CSV table of C-alpha atoms in Angstrom, one decimal:
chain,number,residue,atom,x,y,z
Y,574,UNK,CA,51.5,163.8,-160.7
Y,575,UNK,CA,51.1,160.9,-158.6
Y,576,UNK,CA,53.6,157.9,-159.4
Y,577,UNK,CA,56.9,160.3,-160.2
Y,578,UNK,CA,58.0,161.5,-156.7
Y,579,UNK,CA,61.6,160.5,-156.0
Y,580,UNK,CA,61.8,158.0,-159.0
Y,581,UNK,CA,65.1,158.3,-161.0
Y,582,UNK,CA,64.9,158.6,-164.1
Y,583,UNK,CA,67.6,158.9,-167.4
Y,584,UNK,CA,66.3,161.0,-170.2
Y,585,UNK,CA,68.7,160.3,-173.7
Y,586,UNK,CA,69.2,163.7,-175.3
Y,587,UNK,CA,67.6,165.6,-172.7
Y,588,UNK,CA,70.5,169.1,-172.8
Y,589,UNK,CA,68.2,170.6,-175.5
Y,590,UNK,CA,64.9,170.2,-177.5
Y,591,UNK,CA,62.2,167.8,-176.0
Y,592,UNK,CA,64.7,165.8,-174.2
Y,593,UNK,CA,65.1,169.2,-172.2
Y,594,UNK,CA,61.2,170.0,-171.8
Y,595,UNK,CA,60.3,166.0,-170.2
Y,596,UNK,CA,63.3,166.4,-167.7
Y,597,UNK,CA,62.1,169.6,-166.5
Y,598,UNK,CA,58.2,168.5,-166.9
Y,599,UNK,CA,59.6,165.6,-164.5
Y,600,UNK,CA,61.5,167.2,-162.2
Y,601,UNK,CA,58.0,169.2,-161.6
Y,602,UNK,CA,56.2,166.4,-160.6
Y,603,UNK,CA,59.0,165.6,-158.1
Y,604,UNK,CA,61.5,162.9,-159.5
Y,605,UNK,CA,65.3,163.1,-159.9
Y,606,UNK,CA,66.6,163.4,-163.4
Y,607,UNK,CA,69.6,162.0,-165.0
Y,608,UNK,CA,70.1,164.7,-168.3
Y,609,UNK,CA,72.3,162.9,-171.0
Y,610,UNK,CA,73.8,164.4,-174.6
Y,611,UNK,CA,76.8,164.9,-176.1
Y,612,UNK,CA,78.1,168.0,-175.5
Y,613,UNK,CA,78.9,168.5,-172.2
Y,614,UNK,CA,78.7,172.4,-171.7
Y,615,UNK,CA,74.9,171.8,-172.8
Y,616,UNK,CA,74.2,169.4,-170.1
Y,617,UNK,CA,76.0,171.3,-167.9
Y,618,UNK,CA,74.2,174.5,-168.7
Y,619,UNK,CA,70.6,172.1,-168.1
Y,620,UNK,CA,71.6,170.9,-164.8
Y,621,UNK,CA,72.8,174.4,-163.9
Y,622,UNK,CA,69.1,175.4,-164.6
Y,623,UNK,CA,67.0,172.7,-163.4
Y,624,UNK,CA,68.8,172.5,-160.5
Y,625,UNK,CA,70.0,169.8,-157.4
Y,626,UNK,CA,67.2,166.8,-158.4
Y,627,UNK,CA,69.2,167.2,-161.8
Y,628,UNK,CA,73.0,165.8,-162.8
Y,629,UNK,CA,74.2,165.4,-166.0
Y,630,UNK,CA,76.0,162.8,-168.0
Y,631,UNK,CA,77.3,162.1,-171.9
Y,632,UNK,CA,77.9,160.1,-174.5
Y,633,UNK,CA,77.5,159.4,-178.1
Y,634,UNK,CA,75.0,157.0,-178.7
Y,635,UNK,CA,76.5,155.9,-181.8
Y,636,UNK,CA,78.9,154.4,-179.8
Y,637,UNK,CA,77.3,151.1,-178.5
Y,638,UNK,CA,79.1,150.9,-175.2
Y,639,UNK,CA,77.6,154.5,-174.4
Y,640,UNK,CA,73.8,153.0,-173.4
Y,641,UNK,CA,75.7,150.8,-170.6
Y,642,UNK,CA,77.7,153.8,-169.7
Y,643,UNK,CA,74.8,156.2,-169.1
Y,644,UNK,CA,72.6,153.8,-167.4
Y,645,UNK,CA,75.8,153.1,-165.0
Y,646,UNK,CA,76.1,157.0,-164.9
Y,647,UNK,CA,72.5,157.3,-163.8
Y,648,UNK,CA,72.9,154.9,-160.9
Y,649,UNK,CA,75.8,156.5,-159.6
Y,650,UNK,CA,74.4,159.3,-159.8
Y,651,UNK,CA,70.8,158.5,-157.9
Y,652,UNK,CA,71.9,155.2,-156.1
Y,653,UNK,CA,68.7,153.7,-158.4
Y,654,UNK,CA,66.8,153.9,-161.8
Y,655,UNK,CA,63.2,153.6,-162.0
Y,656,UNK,CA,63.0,154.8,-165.6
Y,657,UNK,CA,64.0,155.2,-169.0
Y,658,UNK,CA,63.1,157.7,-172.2
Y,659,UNK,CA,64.8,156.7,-175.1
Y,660,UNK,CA,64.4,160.3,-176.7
Y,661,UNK,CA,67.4,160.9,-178.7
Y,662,UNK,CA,67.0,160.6,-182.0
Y,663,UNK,CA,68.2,162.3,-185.3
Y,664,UNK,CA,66.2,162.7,-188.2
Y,665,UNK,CA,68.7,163.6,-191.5
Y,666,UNK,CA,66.7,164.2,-195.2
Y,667,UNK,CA,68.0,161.5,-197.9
Y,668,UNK,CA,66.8,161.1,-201.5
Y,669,UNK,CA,65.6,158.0,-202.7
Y,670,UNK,CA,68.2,156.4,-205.0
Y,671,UNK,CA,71.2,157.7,-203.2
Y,672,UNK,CA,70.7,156.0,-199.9
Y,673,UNK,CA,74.2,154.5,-199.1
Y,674,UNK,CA,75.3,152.2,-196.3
Y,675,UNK,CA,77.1,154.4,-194.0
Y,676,UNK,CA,74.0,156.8,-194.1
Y,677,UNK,CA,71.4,153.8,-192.8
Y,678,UNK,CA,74.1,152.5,-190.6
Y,679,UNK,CA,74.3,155.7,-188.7
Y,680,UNK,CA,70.8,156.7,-188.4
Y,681,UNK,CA,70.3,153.3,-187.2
Y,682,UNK,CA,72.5,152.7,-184.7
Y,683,UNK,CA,71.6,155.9,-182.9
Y,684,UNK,CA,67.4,155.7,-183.6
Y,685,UNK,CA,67.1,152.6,-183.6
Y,686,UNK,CA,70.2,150.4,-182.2
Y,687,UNK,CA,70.7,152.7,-179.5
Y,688,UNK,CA,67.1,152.5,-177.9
Y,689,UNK,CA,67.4,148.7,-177.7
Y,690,UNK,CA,71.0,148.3,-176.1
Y,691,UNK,CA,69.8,151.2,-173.2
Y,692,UNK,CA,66.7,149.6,-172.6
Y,693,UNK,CA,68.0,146.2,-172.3
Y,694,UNK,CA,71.0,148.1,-169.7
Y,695,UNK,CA,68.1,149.7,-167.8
Y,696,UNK,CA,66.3,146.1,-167.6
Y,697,UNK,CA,69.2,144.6,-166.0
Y,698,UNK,CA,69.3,147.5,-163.4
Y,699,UNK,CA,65.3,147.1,-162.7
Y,700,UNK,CA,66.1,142.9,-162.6
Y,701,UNK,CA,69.2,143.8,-160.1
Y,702,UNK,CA,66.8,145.8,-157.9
Y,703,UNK,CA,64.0,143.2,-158.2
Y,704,UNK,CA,61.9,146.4,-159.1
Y,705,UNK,CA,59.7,147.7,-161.0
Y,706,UNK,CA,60.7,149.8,-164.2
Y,707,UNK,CA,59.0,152.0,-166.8
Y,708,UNK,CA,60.6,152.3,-170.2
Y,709,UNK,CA,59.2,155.4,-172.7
Y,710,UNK,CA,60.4,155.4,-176.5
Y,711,UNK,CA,60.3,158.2,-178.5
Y,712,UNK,CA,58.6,157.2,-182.0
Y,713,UNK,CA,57.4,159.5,-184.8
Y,714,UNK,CA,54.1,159.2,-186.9
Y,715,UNK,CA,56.5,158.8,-189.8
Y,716,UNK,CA,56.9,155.4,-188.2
Y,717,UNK,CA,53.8,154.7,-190.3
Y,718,UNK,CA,55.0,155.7,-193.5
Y,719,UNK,CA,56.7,158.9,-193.7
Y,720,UNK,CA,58.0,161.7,-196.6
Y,721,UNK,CA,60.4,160.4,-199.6
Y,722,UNK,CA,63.2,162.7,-198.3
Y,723,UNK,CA,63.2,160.9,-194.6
Y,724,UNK,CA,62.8,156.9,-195.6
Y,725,UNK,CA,65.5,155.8,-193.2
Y,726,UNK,CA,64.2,157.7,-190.4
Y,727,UNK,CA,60.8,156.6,-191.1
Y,728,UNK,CA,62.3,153.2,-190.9
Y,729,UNK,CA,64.0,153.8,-187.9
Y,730,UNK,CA,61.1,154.6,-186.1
Y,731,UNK,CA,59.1,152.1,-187.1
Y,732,UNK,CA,61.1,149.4,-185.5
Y,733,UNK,CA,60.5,150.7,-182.5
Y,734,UNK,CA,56.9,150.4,-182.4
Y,735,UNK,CA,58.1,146.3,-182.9
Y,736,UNK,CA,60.9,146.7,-180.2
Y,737,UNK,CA,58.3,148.4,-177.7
Y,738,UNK,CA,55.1,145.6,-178.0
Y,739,UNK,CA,58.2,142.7,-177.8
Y,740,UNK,CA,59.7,144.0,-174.6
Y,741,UNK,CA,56.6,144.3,-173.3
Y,742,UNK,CA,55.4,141.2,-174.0
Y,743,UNK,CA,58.2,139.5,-172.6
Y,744,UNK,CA,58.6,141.8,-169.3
Y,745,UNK,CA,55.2,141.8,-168.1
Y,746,UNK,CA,55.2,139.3,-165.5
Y,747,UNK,CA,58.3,141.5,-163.8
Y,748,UNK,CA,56.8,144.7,-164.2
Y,749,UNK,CA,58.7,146.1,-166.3
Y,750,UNK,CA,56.3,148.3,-168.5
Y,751,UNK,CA,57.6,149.6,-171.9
Y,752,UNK,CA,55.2,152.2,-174.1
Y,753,UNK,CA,55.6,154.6,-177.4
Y,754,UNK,CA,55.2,157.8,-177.8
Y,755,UNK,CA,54.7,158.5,-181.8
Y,756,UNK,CA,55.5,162.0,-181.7
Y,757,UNK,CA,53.6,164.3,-184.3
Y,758,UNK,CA,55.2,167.6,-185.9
Y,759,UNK,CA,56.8,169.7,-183.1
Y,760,UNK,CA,58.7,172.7,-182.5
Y,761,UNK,CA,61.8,172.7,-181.4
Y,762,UNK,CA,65.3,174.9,-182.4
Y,763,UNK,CA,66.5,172.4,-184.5
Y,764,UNK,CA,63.2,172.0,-186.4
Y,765,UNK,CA,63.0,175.6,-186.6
Y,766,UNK,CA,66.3,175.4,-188.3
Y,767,UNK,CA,65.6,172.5,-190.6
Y,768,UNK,CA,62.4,174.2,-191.8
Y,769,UNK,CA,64.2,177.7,-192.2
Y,770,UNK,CA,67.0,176.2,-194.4
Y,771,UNK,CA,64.2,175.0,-196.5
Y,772,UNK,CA,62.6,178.1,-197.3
Y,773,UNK,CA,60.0,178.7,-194.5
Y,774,UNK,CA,60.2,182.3,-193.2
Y,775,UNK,CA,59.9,183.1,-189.5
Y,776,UNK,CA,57.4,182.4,-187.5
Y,777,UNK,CA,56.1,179.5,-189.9
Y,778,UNK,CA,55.0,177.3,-186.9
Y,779,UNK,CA,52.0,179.1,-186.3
Y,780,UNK,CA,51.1,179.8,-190.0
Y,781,UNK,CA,50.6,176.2,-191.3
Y,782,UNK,CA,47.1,174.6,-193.4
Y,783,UNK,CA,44.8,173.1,-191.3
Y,784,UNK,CA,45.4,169.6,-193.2
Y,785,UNK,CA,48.6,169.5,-191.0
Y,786,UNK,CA,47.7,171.5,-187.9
Y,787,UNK,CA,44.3,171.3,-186.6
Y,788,UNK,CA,45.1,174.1,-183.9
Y,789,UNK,CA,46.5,176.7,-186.2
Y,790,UNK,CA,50.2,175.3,-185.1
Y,791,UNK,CA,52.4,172.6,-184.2
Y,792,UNK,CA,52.4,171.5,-180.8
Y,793,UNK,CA,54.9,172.2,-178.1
Y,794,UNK,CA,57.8,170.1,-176.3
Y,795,UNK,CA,55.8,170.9,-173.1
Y,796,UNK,CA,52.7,169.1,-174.6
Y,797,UNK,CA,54.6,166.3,-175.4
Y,798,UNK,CA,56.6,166.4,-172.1
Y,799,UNK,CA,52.9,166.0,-170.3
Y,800,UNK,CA,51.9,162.9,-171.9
Y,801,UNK,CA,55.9,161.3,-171.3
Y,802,UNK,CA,55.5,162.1,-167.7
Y,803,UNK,CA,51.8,160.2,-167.6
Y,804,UNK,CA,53.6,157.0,-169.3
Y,805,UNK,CA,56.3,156.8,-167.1
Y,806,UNK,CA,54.4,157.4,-163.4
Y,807,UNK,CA,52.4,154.8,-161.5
Y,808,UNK,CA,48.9,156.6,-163.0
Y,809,UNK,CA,49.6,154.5,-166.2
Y,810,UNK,CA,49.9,151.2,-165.0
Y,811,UNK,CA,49.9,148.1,-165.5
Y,812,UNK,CA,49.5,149.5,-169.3
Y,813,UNK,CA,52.3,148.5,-171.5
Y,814,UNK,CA,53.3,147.8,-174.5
Y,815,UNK,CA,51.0,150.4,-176.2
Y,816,UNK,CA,52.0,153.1,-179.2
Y,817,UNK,CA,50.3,156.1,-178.1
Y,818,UNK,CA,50.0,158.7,-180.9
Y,819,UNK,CA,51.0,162.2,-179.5
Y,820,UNK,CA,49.3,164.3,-182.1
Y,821,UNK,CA,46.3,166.7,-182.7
Y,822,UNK,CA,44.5,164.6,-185.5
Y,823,UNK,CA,44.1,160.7,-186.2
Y,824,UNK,CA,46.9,159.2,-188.0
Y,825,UNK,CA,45.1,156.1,-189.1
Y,826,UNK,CA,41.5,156.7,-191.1
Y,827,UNK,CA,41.8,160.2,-191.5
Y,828,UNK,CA,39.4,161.2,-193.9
């Protein structure tokens, strides 16, 4: 893809999952990657397999001096950063009535806190540089509403989509671009777990109603590593500040 060759860019929770499919996705298309979690034999393991244009660094993002650190990490790393994915995320079930503090607080600070305080550390890098910079936050279509058992996260996520159109609002004139990606239902290991402890048998992913998968199954990181890649490259500007829904039906007006 045009607009990704030799750009540096940090991916949050890239070792595993998602994270793992954009970073190699953009290491394809030619730019250098910065893979964050926080276990370090996972990151070591990715940058072991996706190779020199790859190094690795970690953190917990609960922590709130961890988005400063990473973005520093990338830097050192690369010499530059040309752009952000805020993809880590955690998505934990709850129950209606029995939400306590520490549970929102936590989900929060890494879904929703988090995102903010490394997108305003990668802005200071793009204003030091007096370049350009692309910023790409993971969402979720349960940003829109979202099942009983995942109220907080669906909160979480829908903060975002107010985060995303403010920054980019307020960056445009420095072109600094900031877009969503609301991600619809898609495999990964730890969704395959989640959906296994609660009572799917193997092999659910491609066995689902038609209601919730128009294709027969739910979509792949890879697919969703595509459209990241278009958001973040040159192809997709000047356009910021738009929530792009990454799913295989219309969320809003579905009939």
């Amino acid at each position: 893809m045009r607009g990704l060759a030799d750009k540096v860019i940090l991916v949050t929770g890239s070792s595993t999952g998602i994270g793992y499919a954009m970073a190699e996705r953009l290491v394809a298309e030619g730019a250098k990657v910065v893979i964050h979690g926080r276990d370090k034999a996972e990151v070591d393991a990715a940058v072991a397999r996706l190779g020199s244009a790859t190094k690795g660094t970690t953190g917990d993002l609960a922590e709130p001096d961890t988005a400063q650190a990473i973005i520093d990490a990338a830097i050192d790393a690369f010499g530059r950063l040309d752009g952000l994915v805020n993809n880590a995320g955690i998505y934990p079930r709850g129950i209606l009535g029995e939400t306590t503090a520490a549970f929102f607080d936590h989900i929060f600070a890494i879904n929703t806190r988090a995102p903010l305080l490394c997108a305003e550390a990668a802005i200071r890098a793009f204003r030091r540089q007096k370049s350009p910079g692309a910023i790409v936050t993971v969402g979720s279509i349960n940003a829109y509403c979202g099942l009983s058992n995942l109220t907080v996260y669906s909160m979480s996520k829908g903060a975002l989509m107010t985060m995303t159109r403010n920054l980019a609002n307020t960056l445009g004139p420095e072109r600094i671009r900031a877009n969503q990606l609301n991600v619809g239902w898609t495999w990964t290991a730890n969704e395959d777990a989640t959906q296994r402890r609660e009572g799917r048998e193997a092999g659910w992913q491609n066995h689902l109603p038609l209601r919730d998968a128009p294709t027969g199954r739910i979509m792949q990181p890879e697919e969703i590593a595509a459209h990241t890649a278009f958001w973040l490259s040159d192809e997709s500007a000047p356009v910021s500040g738009q929530i792009y829904e990454a799913e295989q039906f219309p969320v809003i007006g579905r009939g």
